[in-house]
PDB file of C-alpha atoms in Angstrom:
ATOM      1  CA  MET A   1     152.348 109.290 114.612  1.00 50.00           C
ATOM      2  CA  PRO A   2     155.593 111.268 114.166  1.00 68.00           C
ATOM      3  CA  GLU A   3     158.561 109.441 115.206  1.00 81.00           C
ATOM      4  CA  LEU A   4     161.870 111.139 116.957  1.00 94.00           C
ATOM      5  CA  ASP A   5     165.068 109.694 116.192  1.00 96.00           C
ATOM      6  CA  LEU A   6     167.912 111.814 118.255  1.00 97.00           C
ATOM      7  CA  ARG A   7     171.552 111.128 117.127  1.00 96.00           C
ATOM      8  CA  LEU A   8     174.473 112.833 119.414  1.00 96.00           C
ATOM      9  CA  ASP A   9     178.102 112.548 119.740  1.00 96.00           C
ATOM     10  CA  ARG A  10     179.171 111.609 123.008  1.00 95.00           C
ATOM     11  CA  ALA A  11     180.667 115.134 124.001  1.00 96.00           C
ATOM     12  CA  ARG A  12     177.520 117.008 123.397  1.00 96.00           C
ATOM     13  CA  PHE A  13     175.567 114.081 124.959  1.00 96.00           C
ATOM     14  CA  ASP A  14     177.998 114.486 128.211  1.00 95.00           C
ATOM     15  CA  ARG A  15     177.498 118.107 127.835  1.00 96.00           C
ATOM     16  CA  VAL A  16     173.524 118.054 128.106  1.00 96.00           C
ATOM     17  CA  ARG A  17     173.836 115.256 130.888  1.00 95.00           C
ATOM     18  CA  ARG A  18     176.213 117.226 132.934  1.00 95.00           C
ATOM     19  CA  GLY A  19     176.446 120.822 132.281  1.00 97.00           C
ATOM     20  CA  ALA A  20     174.113 123.642 131.980  1.00 98.00           C
ATOM     21  CA  VAL A  21     172.432 124.056 128.775  1.00 98.00           C
ATOM     22  CA  LEU A  22     169.906 126.806 127.953  1.00 98.00           C
ATOM     23  CA  VAL A  23     167.305 126.325 124.878  1.00 98.00           C
ATOM     24  CA  PRO A  24     164.830 128.904 124.202  1.00 98.00           C
ATOM     25  CA  THR A  25     161.521 128.003 122.719  1.00 98.00           C
ATOM     26  CA  THR A  26     158.499 129.205 121.574  1.00 98.00           C
ATOM     27  CA  PRO A  27     155.671 127.073 122.425  1.00 98.00           C
ATOM     28  CA  VAL A  28     151.954 127.613 123.013  1.00 98.00           C
ATOM     29  CA  VAL A  29     151.737 129.992 125.871  1.00 98.00           C
ATOM     30  CA  ILE A  30     148.046 130.743 127.140  1.00 98.00           C
ATOM     31  CA  ARG A  31     147.224 133.088 130.437  1.00 97.00           C
ATOM     32  CA  VAL A  32     144.485 132.624 132.147  1.00 98.00           C
ATOM     33  CA  SER A  33     143.180 134.914 134.652  1.00 97.00           C
ATOM     34  CA  GLY A  34     139.984 136.385 136.553  1.00 96.00           C
ATOM     35  CA  PRO A  35     138.425 135.620 139.938  1.00 96.00           C
ATOM     36  CA  GLY A  36     137.405 132.095 139.147  1.00 97.00           C
ATOM     37  CA  ALA A  37     140.797 131.236 137.069  1.00 98.00           C
ATOM     38  CA  LEU A  38     141.993 128.805 139.692  1.00 98.00           C
ATOM     39  CA  ALA A  39     138.571 126.991 139.943  1.00 97.00           C
ATOM     40  CA  CYS A  40     138.001 126.778 136.370  1.00 97.00           C
ATOM     41  CA  LEU A  41     141.329 125.127 135.687  1.00 98.00           C
ATOM     42  CA  GLN A  42     141.271 122.972 138.558  1.00 98.00           C
ATOM     43  CA  GLY A  43     138.073 121.615 136.817  1.00 98.00           C
ATOM     44  CA  LEU A  44     140.205 121.006 133.495  1.00 98.00           C
ATOM     45  CA  LEU A  45     143.703 119.677 134.261  1.00 98.00           C
ATOM     46  CA  THR A  46     144.406 116.072 135.614  1.00 98.00           C
ATOM     47  CA  ASN A  47     146.575 117.606 138.731  1.00 98.00           C
ATOM     48  CA  ASP A  48     145.732 119.663 141.374  1.00 98.00           C
ATOM     49  CA  LEU A  49     146.260 123.204 141.370  1.00 98.00           C
ATOM     50  CA  GLU A  50     144.778 124.337 144.529  1.00 98.00           C
ATOM     51  CA  LYS A  51     146.795 122.105 147.009  1.00 97.00           C
ATOM     52  CA  PRO A  52     150.046 123.308 145.996  1.00 97.00           C
ATOM     53  CA  GLY A  53     149.218 126.978 146.568  1.00 97.00           C
ATOM     54  CA  ASP A  54     150.159 130.013 145.185  1.00 97.00           C
ATOM     55  CA  GLY A  55     153.619 130.106 143.256  1.00 97.00           C
ATOM     56  CA  SER A  56     153.473 126.598 142.328  1.00 98.00           C
ATOM     57  CA  LEU A  57     154.916 124.925 138.986  1.00 98.00           C
ATOM     58  CA  VAL A  58     152.263 122.132 138.195  1.00 98.00           C
ATOM     59  CA  TYR A  59     152.393 119.409 135.122  1.00 98.00           C
ATOM     60  CA  GLY A  60     149.120 118.009 133.943  1.00 98.00           C
ATOM     61  CA  ALA A  61     146.919 117.388 130.931  1.00 98.00           C
ATOM     62  CA  LEU A  62     143.836 118.653 129.559  1.00 98.00           C
ATOM     63  CA  LEU A  63     141.615 115.622 128.503  1.00 98.00           C
ATOM     64  CA  THR A  64     138.562 114.419 126.511  1.00 97.00           C
ATOM     65  CA  PRO A  65     135.486 113.691 128.036  1.00 97.00           C
ATOM     66  CA  LYS A  66     136.502 110.026 127.715  1.00 96.00           C
ATOM     67  CA  GLY A  67     139.975 110.511 129.455  1.00 97.00           C
ATOM     68  CA  MET A  68     142.229 110.697 126.462  1.00 98.00           C
ATOM     69  CA  ILE A  69     144.968 113.286 126.363  1.00 98.00           C
ATOM     70  CA  VAL A  70     144.498 116.240 124.220  1.00 97.00           C
ATOM     71  CA  ALA A  71     147.123 118.557 125.149  1.00 98.00           C
ATOM     72  CA  ASP A  72     149.726 118.676 128.057  1.00 98.00           C
ATOM     73  CA  ALA A  73     150.986 121.641 130.027  1.00 98.00           C
ATOM     74  CA  TRP A  74     153.102 123.028 132.705  1.00 98.00           C
ATOM     75  CA  VAL A  75     151.031 125.434 134.880  1.00 98.00           C
ATOM     76  CA  LEU A  76     152.564 128.424 136.762  1.00 98.00           C
ATOM     77  CA  ARG A  77     150.174 129.557 139.241  1.00 97.00           C
ATOM     78  CA  GLN A  78     150.887 133.546 140.374  1.00 95.00           C
ATOM     79  CA  GLY A  79     148.069 135.040 142.118  1.00 92.00           C
ATOM     80  CA  ASP A  80     144.717 135.050 140.031  1.00 91.00           C
ATOM     81  CA  THR A  81     146.884 134.402 136.679  1.00 95.00           C
ATOM     82  CA  LEU A  82     147.774 130.933 135.671  1.00 97.00           C
ATOM     83  CA  THR A  83     150.265 130.576 132.574  1.00 98.00           C
ATOM     84  CA  LEU A  84     150.027 127.339 130.795  1.00 98.00           C
ATOM     85  CA  VAL A  85     152.901 125.844 128.643  1.00 98.00           C
ATOM     86  CA  ILE A  86     152.050 123.726 126.110  1.00 98.00           C
ATOM     87  CA  PRO A  87     153.452 121.891 122.872  1.00 98.00           C
ATOM     88  CA  SER A  88     152.795 123.608 119.689  1.00 97.00           C
ATOM     89  CA  SER A  89     150.935 120.446 118.640  1.00 96.00           C
ATOM     90  CA  GLY A  90     148.591 121.210 121.511  1.00 97.00           C
ATOM     91  CA  HIS A  91     147.133 124.827 120.549  1.00 98.00           C
ATOM     92  CA  ALA A  92     143.828 124.296 118.705  1.00 97.00           C
ATOM     93  CA  ALA A  93     142.653 122.005 121.140  1.00 96.00           C
ATOM     94  CA  ALA A  94     143.649 124.328 124.126  1.00 97.00           C
ATOM     95  CA  VAL A  95     142.343 126.902 122.763  1.00 97.00           C
ATOM     96  CA  GLY A  96     139.126 125.287 121.818  1.00 97.00           C
ATOM     97  CA  ILE A  97     138.503 124.046 125.223  1.00 97.00           C
ATOM     98  CA  PHE A  98     139.150 127.363 126.766  1.00 97.00           C
ATOM     99  CA  THR A  99     136.823 128.812 124.293  1.00 97.00           C
ATOM    100  CA  ARG A 100     134.436 126.250 125.591  1.00 96.00           C
ATOM    101  CA  GLN A 101     134.720 126.157 128.956  1.00 96.00           C
ATOM    102  CA  LEU A 102     135.667 129.417 130.597  1.00 97.00           C
ATOM    103  CA  PRO A 103     132.705 131.281 131.716  1.00 96.00           C
ATOM    104  CA  PRO A 104     133.828 135.133 130.867  1.00 95.00           C
ATOM    105  CA  ARG A 105     133.079 136.339 133.937  1.00 96.00           C
ATOM    106  CA  LEU A 106     134.941 134.339 135.806  1.00 97.00           C
ATOM    107  CA  ALA A 107     138.392 133.740 133.666  1.00 98.00           C
ATOM    108  CA  ARG A 108     139.429 134.856 130.229  1.00 97.00           C
ATOM    109  CA  ALA A 109     142.387 133.161 128.503  1.00 98.00           C
ATOM    110  CA  THR A 110     144.824 135.458 126.759  1.00 97.00           C
ATOM    111  CA  ASP A 111     146.680 133.657 123.910  1.00 98.00           C
ATOM    112  CA  LEU A 112     150.675 134.953 124.083  1.00 97.00           C
ATOM    113  CA  THR A 113     151.979 132.428 121.405  1.00 98.00           C
ATOM    114  CA  GLY A 114     154.110 134.123 119.215  1.00 97.00           C
ATOM    115  CA  GLN A 115     154.862 136.680 121.458  1.00 97.00           C
ATOM    116  CA  ALA A 116     156.276 134.954 124.424  1.00 97.00           C
ATOM    117  CA  THR A 117     159.526 133.049 124.830  1.00 97.00           C
ATOM    118  CA  VAL A 118     159.884 130.102 127.324  1.00 98.00           C
ATOM    119  CA  ALA A 119     163.663 129.188 127.902  1.00 98.00           C
ATOM    120  CA  TRP A 120     164.849 125.822 129.680  1.00 98.00           C
ATOM    121  CA  LEU A 121     167.551 125.268 131.385  1.00 98.00           C
ATOM    122  CA  VAL A 122     168.602 121.663 131.611  1.00 98.00           C
ATOM    123  CA  GLY A 123     171.820 119.331 132.588  1.00 97.00           C
ATOM    124  CA  GLY A 124     173.377 118.457 136.003  1.00 95.00           C
ATOM    125  CA  GLU A 125     174.848 121.928 136.480  1.00 97.00           C
ATOM    126  CA  GLY A 126     171.723 123.888 135.969  1.00 96.00           C
ATOM    127  CA  PHE A 127     170.676 124.740 138.958  1.00 95.00           C
ATOM    128  CA  HIS A 128     174.377 125.901 140.215  1.00 96.00           C
ATOM    129  CA  VAL A 129     174.413 128.163 136.959  1.00 97.00           C
ATOM    130  CA  LEU A 130     171.141 129.777 137.675  1.00 96.00           C
ATOM    131  CA  ALA A 131     172.179 130.523 141.454  1.00 95.00           C
ATOM    132  CA  LYS A 132     175.626 132.171 139.843  1.00 97.00           C
ATOM    133  CA  ALA A 133     173.511 134.310 137.271  1.00 96.00           C
ATOM    134  CA  GLY A 134     172.114 136.147 140.347  1.00 93.00           C
ATOM    135  CA  VAL A 135     168.509 136.325 138.518  1.00 93.00           C
ATOM    136  CA  GLY A 136     166.706 135.041 141.625  1.00 90.00           C
ATOM    137  CA  VAL A 137     165.714 131.764 142.804  1.00 92.00           C
ATOM    138  CA  PRO A 138     162.562 130.322 143.530  1.00 94.00           C
ATOM    139  CA  ASP A 139     162.575 128.869 147.404  1.00 92.00           C
ATOM    140  CA  ALA A 140     162.101 125.108 146.484  1.00 96.00           C
ATOM    141  CA  ALA A 141     161.452 123.059 143.677  1.00 97.00           C
ATOM    142  CA  GLY A 142     158.005 123.044 141.793  1.00 98.00           C
ATOM    143  CA  ARG A 143     157.793 126.993 142.757  1.00 98.00           C
ATOM    144  CA  VAL A 144     157.560 129.952 140.886  1.00 97.00           C
ATOM    145  CA  THR A 145     158.900 133.582 141.340  1.00 95.00           C
ATOM    146  CA  SER A 146     158.663 136.698 139.935  1.00 94.00           C
ATOM    147  CA  ILE A 147     161.919 138.631 138.191  1.00 91.00           C
ATOM    148  CA  GLY A 148     162.590 141.372 136.148  1.00 76.00           C
ATOM    149  CA  GLY A 149     159.882 143.738 135.954  1.00 58.00           C
ATOM    150  CA  ASP A 150     161.193 146.815 134.371  1.00 56.00           C
ATOM    151  CA  LEU A 151     160.014 145.691 130.951  1.00 60.00           C
ATOM    152  CA  SER A 152     157.446 142.862 131.785  1.00 75.00           C
ATOM    153  CA  PRO A 153     157.502 140.464 134.786  1.00 89.00           C
ATOM    154  CA  VAL A 154     158.979 137.024 134.366  1.00 95.00           C
ATOM    155  CA  ALA A 155     158.271 133.801 135.821  1.00 96.00           C
ATOM    156  CA  LEU A 156     161.056 131.730 136.819  1.00 97.00           C
ATOM    157  CA  ALA A 157     160.127 128.057 138.089  1.00 97.00           C
ATOM    158  CA  LEU A 158     162.395 125.416 139.836  1.00 98.00           C
ATOM    159  CA  ALA A 159     161.421 121.995 138.306  1.00 97.00           C
ATOM    160  CA  PRO A 160     160.205 119.128 140.588  1.00 95.00           C
ATOM    161  CA  GLU A 161     162.425 116.432 140.972  1.00 89.00           C
ATOM    162  CA  ALA A 162     161.451 113.972 138.143  1.00 92.00           C
ATOM    163  CA  ALA A 163     161.028 116.541 135.398  1.00 97.00           C
ATOM    164  CA  PRO A 164     163.517 116.220 132.433  1.00 97.00           C
ATOM    165  CA  PHE A 165     164.706 120.293 132.971  1.00 98.00           C
ATOM    166  CA  ALA A 166     166.380 122.345 136.114  1.00 97.00           C
ATOM    167  CA  ALA A 167     164.352 125.438 135.427  1.00 98.00           C
ATOM    168  CA  LEU A 168     162.008 127.533 133.310  1.00 98.00           C
ATOM    169  CA  ALA A 169     161.880 131.175 132.312  1.00 97.00           C
ATOM    170  CA  ALA A 170     158.676 132.409 130.837  1.00 97.00           C
ATOM    171  CA  GLY A 171     157.411 135.666 129.886  1.00 96.00           C
ATOM    172  CA  LEU A 172     157.083 138.204 126.710  1.00 95.00           C
ATOM    173  CA  THR A 173     160.271 137.788 124.627  1.00 95.00           C
ATOM    174  CA  PRO A 174     161.816 141.194 125.157  1.00 93.00           C
ATOM    175  CA  ALA A 175     161.563 140.545 128.892  1.00 94.00           C
ATOM    176  CA  VAL A 176     163.148 136.893 128.636  1.00 95.00           C
ATOM    177  CA  GLU A 177     166.005 138.008 126.631  1.00 95.00           C
ATOM    178  CA  PRO A 178     167.940 139.626 129.052  1.00 94.00           C
ATOM    179  CA  VAL A 179     167.456 136.591 131.617  1.00 95.00           C
ATOM    180  CA  MET A 180     168.678 134.430 129.002  1.00 96.00           C
ATOM    181  CA  ALA A 181     171.821 136.659 128.351  1.00 96.00           C
ATOM    182  CA  ARG A 182     172.483 136.311 132.270  1.00 96.00           C
ATOM    183  CA  LEU A 183     172.521 132.603 132.545  1.00 97.00           C
ATOM    184  CA  LEU A 184     174.695 132.479 129.408  1.00 98.00           C
ATOM    185  CA  ALA A 185     177.089 135.008 130.927  1.00 98.00           C
ATOM    186  CA  ALA A 186     176.970 132.576 134.259  1.00 98.00           C
ATOM    187  CA  GLY A 187     178.192 129.535 132.283  1.00 98.00           C
ATOM    188  CA  ALA A 188     175.176 127.986 130.340  1.00 98.00           C
ATOM    189  CA  VAL A 189     175.682 127.189 126.630  1.00 98.00           C
ATOM    190  CA  PRO A 190     173.206 127.772 123.753  1.00 98.00           C
ATOM    191  CA  GLY A 191     171.165 124.804 122.573  1.00 98.00           C
ATOM    192  CA  ASP A 192     167.910 123.264 120.724  1.00 97.00           C
ATOM    193  CA  GLU A 193     165.153 121.283 121.194  1.00 96.00           C
ATOM    194  CA  THR A 194     167.355 118.151 120.530  1.00 97.00           C
ATOM    195  CA  ASP A 195     168.554 118.867 123.842  1.00 98.00           C
ATOM    196  CA  ILE A 196     165.493 118.757 125.763  1.00 97.00           C
ATOM    197  CA  HIS A 197     164.392 115.886 124.133  1.00 97.00           C
ATOM    198  CA  VAL A 198     167.468 114.054 125.103  1.00 97.00           C
ATOM    199  CA  CYS A 199     166.581 114.640 128.512  1.00 97.00           C
ATOM    200  CA  ARG A 200     163.239 113.975 128.343  1.00 97.00           C
ATOM    201  CA  VAL A 201     163.725 110.378 126.655  1.00 98.00           C
ATOM    202  CA  LEU A 202     166.395 109.709 129.879  1.00 97.00           C
ATOM    203  CA  SER A 203     163.657 110.677 132.304  1.00 97.00           C
ATOM    204  CA  GLY A 204     161.265 108.500 130.506  1.00 98.00           C
ATOM    205  CA  TRP A 205     158.933 111.719 130.103  1.00 98.00           C
ATOM    206  CA  PRO A 206     156.192 111.589 127.010  1.00 98.00           C
ATOM    207  CA  ALA A 207     155.977 113.917 124.515  1.00 98.00           C
ATOM    208  CA  LEU A 208     152.563 115.237 122.855  1.00 97.00           C
ATOM    209  CA  GLY A 209     152.575 114.087 119.225  1.00 96.00           C
ATOM    210  CA  VAL A 210     155.267 111.266 119.806  1.00 97.00           C
ATOM    211  CA  GLU A 211     154.273 108.778 122.959  1.00 97.00           C
ATOM    212  CA  ILE A 212     150.822 110.856 123.316  1.00 97.00           C
ATOM    213  CA  ASP A 213     148.606 110.383 120.653  1.00 92.00           C
ATOM    214  CA  GLU A 214     144.728 110.831 120.599  1.00 90.00           C
ATOM    215  CA  ARG A 215     143.951 107.580 122.065  1.00 94.00           C
ATOM    216  CA  THR A 216     145.870 107.985 124.890  1.00 98.00           C
ATOM    217  CA  LEU A 217     145.202 107.981 128.577  1.00 98.00           C
ATOM    218  CA  PRO A 218     147.411 109.547 131.088  1.00 98.00           C
ATOM    219  CA  GLN A 219     148.154 105.981 132.917  1.00 98.00           C
ATOM    220  CA  GLU A 220     149.632 104.764 130.264  1.00 98.00           C
ATOM    221  CA  VAL A 221     152.364 107.349 129.551  1.00 98.00           C
ATOM    222  CA  ARG A 222     153.763 107.283 133.430  1.00 98.00           C
ATOM    223  CA  TYR A 223     151.165 110.142 134.594  1.00 98.00           C
ATOM    224  CA  ASP A 224     151.483 108.114 137.895  1.00 97.00           C
ATOM    225  CA  GLU A 225     155.259 108.007 137.828  1.00 97.00           C
ATOM    226  CA  ILE A 226     156.111 111.577 136.735  1.00 97.00           C
ATOM    227  CA  GLY A 227     153.361 113.378 139.036  1.00 97.00           C
ATOM    228  CA  GLY A 228     150.560 114.564 136.495  1.00 98.00           C
ATOM    229  CA  VAL A 229     147.327 113.339 138.315  1.00 98.00           C
ATOM    230  CA  SER A 230     145.742 113.471 141.147  1.00 98.00           C
ATOM    231  CA  TYR A 231     143.311 111.117 142.331  1.00 97.00           C
ATOM    232  CA  THR A 232     142.238 112.952 145.475  1.00 95.00           C
ATOM    233  CA  LYS A 233     141.241 116.288 143.992  1.00 93.00           C
ATOM    234  CA  GLY A 234     137.828 117.066 142.756  1.00 89.00           C
ATOM    235  CA  CYS A 235     136.242 116.416 139.528  1.00 95.00           C
ATOM    236  CA  TYR A 236     137.322 117.409 136.121  1.00 97.00           C
ATOM    237  CA  THR A 237     136.954 116.491 132.189  1.00 97.00           C
ATOM    238  CA  GLY A 238     137.560 112.965 131.808  1.00 97.00           C
ATOM    239  CA  GLN A 239     138.056 112.117 135.615  1.00 97.00           C
ATOM    240  CA  GLU A 240     135.704 108.902 135.450  1.00 96.00           C
ATOM    241  CA  THR A 241     137.740 107.453 133.239  1.00 96.00           C
ATOM    242  CA  VAL A 242     140.976 108.037 134.898  1.00 97.00           C
ATOM    243  CA  ALA A 243     139.605 107.180 138.099  1.00 95.00           C
ATOM    244  CA  ARG A 244     138.060 103.791 137.014  1.00 95.00           C
ATOM    245  CA  VAL A 245     141.618 102.915 135.474  1.00 95.00           C
ATOM    246  CA  HIS A 246     143.287 103.708 138.940  1.00 93.00           C
ATOM    247  CA  PHE A 247     140.732 102.100 141.303  1.00 92.00           C
ATOM    248  CA  ARG A 248     139.357  99.164 139.512  1.00 86.00           C
ATOM    249  CA  GLY A 249     142.000  98.149 136.597  1.00 83.00           C
ATOM    250  CA  HIS A 250     144.830  98.907 134.810  1.00 87.00           C
ATOM    251  CA  THR A 251     145.807 100.055 131.241  1.00 94.00           C
ATOM    252  CA  ASN A 252     146.499  97.312 128.336  1.00 95.00           C
ATOM    253  CA  ARG A 253     149.759  99.095 127.400  1.00 96.00           C
ATOM    254  CA  GLU A 254     152.260 101.258 128.975  1.00 97.00           C
ATOM    255  CA  LEU A 255     155.363 103.544 128.131  1.00 98.00           C
ATOM    256  CA  ARG A 256     158.494 101.509 128.921  1.00 98.00           C
ATOM    257  CA  GLY A 257     162.179 101.803 127.745  1.00 98.00           C
ATOM    258  CA  LEU A 258     164.243 100.172 125.129  1.00 98.00           C
ATOM    259  CA  ARG A 259     167.973  99.239 125.232  1.00 98.00           C
ATOM    260  CA  TRP A 260     169.342  97.775 121.959  1.00 97.00           C
ATOM    261  CA  SER A 261     172.181  95.466 121.366  1.00 93.00           C
ATOM    262  CA  ASP A 262     173.421  97.533 118.658  1.00 94.00           C
ATOM    263  CA  THR A 263     172.992 100.410 116.607  1.00 95.00           C
ATOM    264  CA  GLY A 264     172.066  99.200 113.094  1.00 94.00           C
ATOM    265  CA  PRO A 265     169.477 100.734 111.347  1.00 94.00           C
ATOM    266  CA  LEU A 266     165.668 100.086 112.425  1.00 96.00           C
ATOM    267  CA  GLU A 267     163.434  98.209 109.543  1.00 96.00           C
ATOM    268  CA  ASP A 268     160.306  99.493 110.949  1.00 96.00           C
ATOM    269  CA  ARG A 269     158.874 100.723 114.362  1.00 97.00           C
ATOM    270  CA  SER A 270     157.358  97.371 115.542  1.00 98.00           C
ATOM    271  CA  VAL A 271     158.079  95.753 118.851  1.00 98.00           C
ATOM    272  CA  ARG A 272     157.608  92.104 118.879  1.00 98.00           C
ATOM    273  CA  TYR A 273     157.766  89.694 121.566  1.00 98.00           C
ATOM    274  CA  GLY A 274     158.081  86.253 119.918  1.00 95.00           C
ATOM    275  CA  GLU A 275     155.638  86.313 116.633  1.00 94.00           C
ATOM    276  CA  LYS A 276     153.511  88.689 118.371  1.00 97.00           C
ATOM    277  CA  GLU A 277     153.402  92.539 117.920  1.00 98.00           C
ATOM    278  CA  ILE A 278     153.188  93.989 121.088  1.00 98.00           C
ATOM    279  CA  GLY A 279     153.841  98.116 120.569  1.00 98.00           C
ATOM    280  CA  SER A 280     155.702 100.389 118.843  1.00 97.00           C
ATOM    281  CA  VAL A 281     158.901 102.666 118.931  1.00 98.00           C
ATOM    282  CA  ARG A 282     158.387 106.151 119.495  1.00 97.00           C
ATOM    283  CA  SER A 283     161.778 107.920 120.419  1.00 98.00           C
ATOM    284  CA  THR A 284     165.435 106.859 119.939  1.00 98.00           C
ATOM    285  CA  LEU A 285     168.286 108.024 121.780  1.00 98.00           C
ATOM    286  CA  THR A 286     171.530 107.207 119.681  1.00 97.00           C
ATOM    287  CA  VAL A 287     175.117 108.274 121.382  1.00 96.00           C
ATOM    288  CA  GLU A 288     177.669 106.359 119.298  1.00 91.00           C
ATOM    289  CA  ASP A 289     177.575 102.608 120.246  1.00 91.00           C
ATOM    290  CA  ARG A 290     174.464 103.081 122.266  1.00 95.00           C
ATOM    291  CA  ARG A 291     171.051 103.383 121.550  1.00 97.00           C
ATOM    292  CA  LEU A 292     167.881 103.892 124.088  1.00 98.00           C
ATOM    293  CA  GLY A 293     164.305 104.784 123.135  1.00 98.00           C
ATOM    294  CA  LEU A 294     160.892 104.871 124.262  1.00 98.00           C
ATOM    295  CA  GLY A 295     158.135 102.770 123.241  1.00 98.00           C
ATOM    296  CA  VAL A 296     154.368 101.927 124.125  1.00 98.00           C
ATOM    297  CA  LEU A 297     154.117  98.220 124.865  1.00 98.00           C
ATOM    298  CA  ARG A 298     151.471  95.562 126.404  1.00 97.00           C
ATOM    299  CA  ARG A 299     151.828  95.799 129.979  1.00 95.00           C
ATOM    300  CA  GLU A 300     152.292  91.948 130.197  1.00 95.00           C
ATOM    301  CA  VAL A 301     156.104  92.192 128.376  1.00 97.00           C
ATOM    302  CA  GLY A 302     157.932  93.622 131.668  1.00 94.00           C
ATOM    303  CA  PRO A 303     161.410  95.060 132.324  1.00 96.00           C
ATOM    304  CA  GLY A 304     164.364  92.222 131.518  1.00 97.00           C
ATOM    305  CA  GLU A 305     162.303  90.814 128.737  1.00 98.00           C
ATOM    306  CA  ALA A 306     164.089  90.097 125.394  1.00 98.00           C
ATOM    307  CA  VAL A 307     161.998  92.087 122.286  1.00 98.00           C
ATOM    308  CA  THR A 308     162.516  92.452 118.730  1.00 98.00           C
ATOM    309  CA  ALA A 309     161.990  96.531 118.312  1.00 98.00           C
ATOM    310  CA  GLY A 310     162.539  97.657 114.858  1.00 97.00           C
ATOM    311  CA  GLY A 311     163.781  94.435 113.375  1.00 97.00           C
ATOM    312  CA  ARG A 312     166.602  94.655 116.112  1.00 97.00           C
ATOM    313  CA  ARG A 313     167.422  92.675 119.307  1.00 98.00           C
ATOM    314  CA  ALA A 314     166.297  95.053 122.118  1.00 98.00           C
ATOM    315  CA  THR A 315     165.820  94.670 125.938  1.00 98.00           C
ATOM    316  CA  VAL A 316     162.837  96.355 127.718  1.00 98.00           C
ATOM    317  CA  VAL A 317     163.688  98.565 130.884  1.00 97.00           C
ATOM    318  CA  THR A 318     162.337 100.567 133.652  1.00 96.00           C
ATOM    319  CA  LEU A 319     162.196 103.903 133.378  1.00 97.00           C
ATOM    320  CA  PRO A 320     163.768 106.405 133.825  1.00 97.00           C
ATOM    321  CA  PHE A 321     166.938 105.004 132.682  1.00 96.00           C
ATOM    322  CA  GLY A 322     169.673 104.173 135.007  1.00 91.00           C
ATOM    323  CA  ALA A 323     173.428 104.740 134.721  1.00 86.00           C
ATOM    324  CA  ASP A 324     173.955 101.023 133.264  1.00 82.00           C
ATOM    325  CA  GLU A 325     171.719 101.786 130.485  1.00 83.00           C
ATOM    326  CA  VAL A 326     173.194 105.139 129.661  1.00 85.00           C
ATOM    327  CA  ASP A 327     176.814 104.619 130.614  1.00 81.00           C
ATOM    328  CA  GLY A 328     177.591 100.819 131.164  1.00 66.00           C
TER     329      GLY A 328
END
């Protein structure tokens, strides 16, 4: 599995945390529409798309029948159309699922990958800049509104509280570009995907292909904590395994934070507790004299425990990272 190692100077790190950074991306964007679009996706996603109602932004995952994550997605619900924003590495899996599972007379999937842009606004001042730009703001967190419309509509969404971003704008690239220009004019600064990953690591949010692999169950990567799974909705693919873990047991491994005592080079990606290997380092974030990271570890080694991660001393910490770990 690819690992992710981020290294920033303090000025950029502070800008990402406390400023407003705009990051344009071209992920997988699939639009599902038709009279049965909502019902069909409700039977595929780990989270509940019906309960939040029209105009909602929901995070969840598509699973194998055995409950393993194959792709995660932000889903924007607007009338009979649902737009899924999926990491690039989940493209083939998502298209395959929709090809097999969506009845053409009820729902059709349109792959807009390569034609669409998703712009993410991150940082503590993100909402302030969004309001100042005057492009239109949804009425609450986790809600979506349509803006623009002369060229083609752009979906603008406010993130739920736990998410690693403030807002996103999704649509065909020529329509999103004027929205981005207004956000930049209002004080946002341009960034790249490194900035998104910084916020993701600090929030304890897993990434497909890094913390999430083909054997990952939702509960192993904090789906309960980040609001990525529902236990009250109807059936969906993989639900039996997910429900059994929730109601009758627990996972053997969990996504945890790591804080190193120094920033020397890591020898490998293993995490050891005494002589026993208990997991692996997946993402690291180094800012001058401080290194934090995400690891998937055996659940019995909890926060506060001293471990050896990558051959160097580290402490297991609770996610998301608090101010003491980030600034202390």
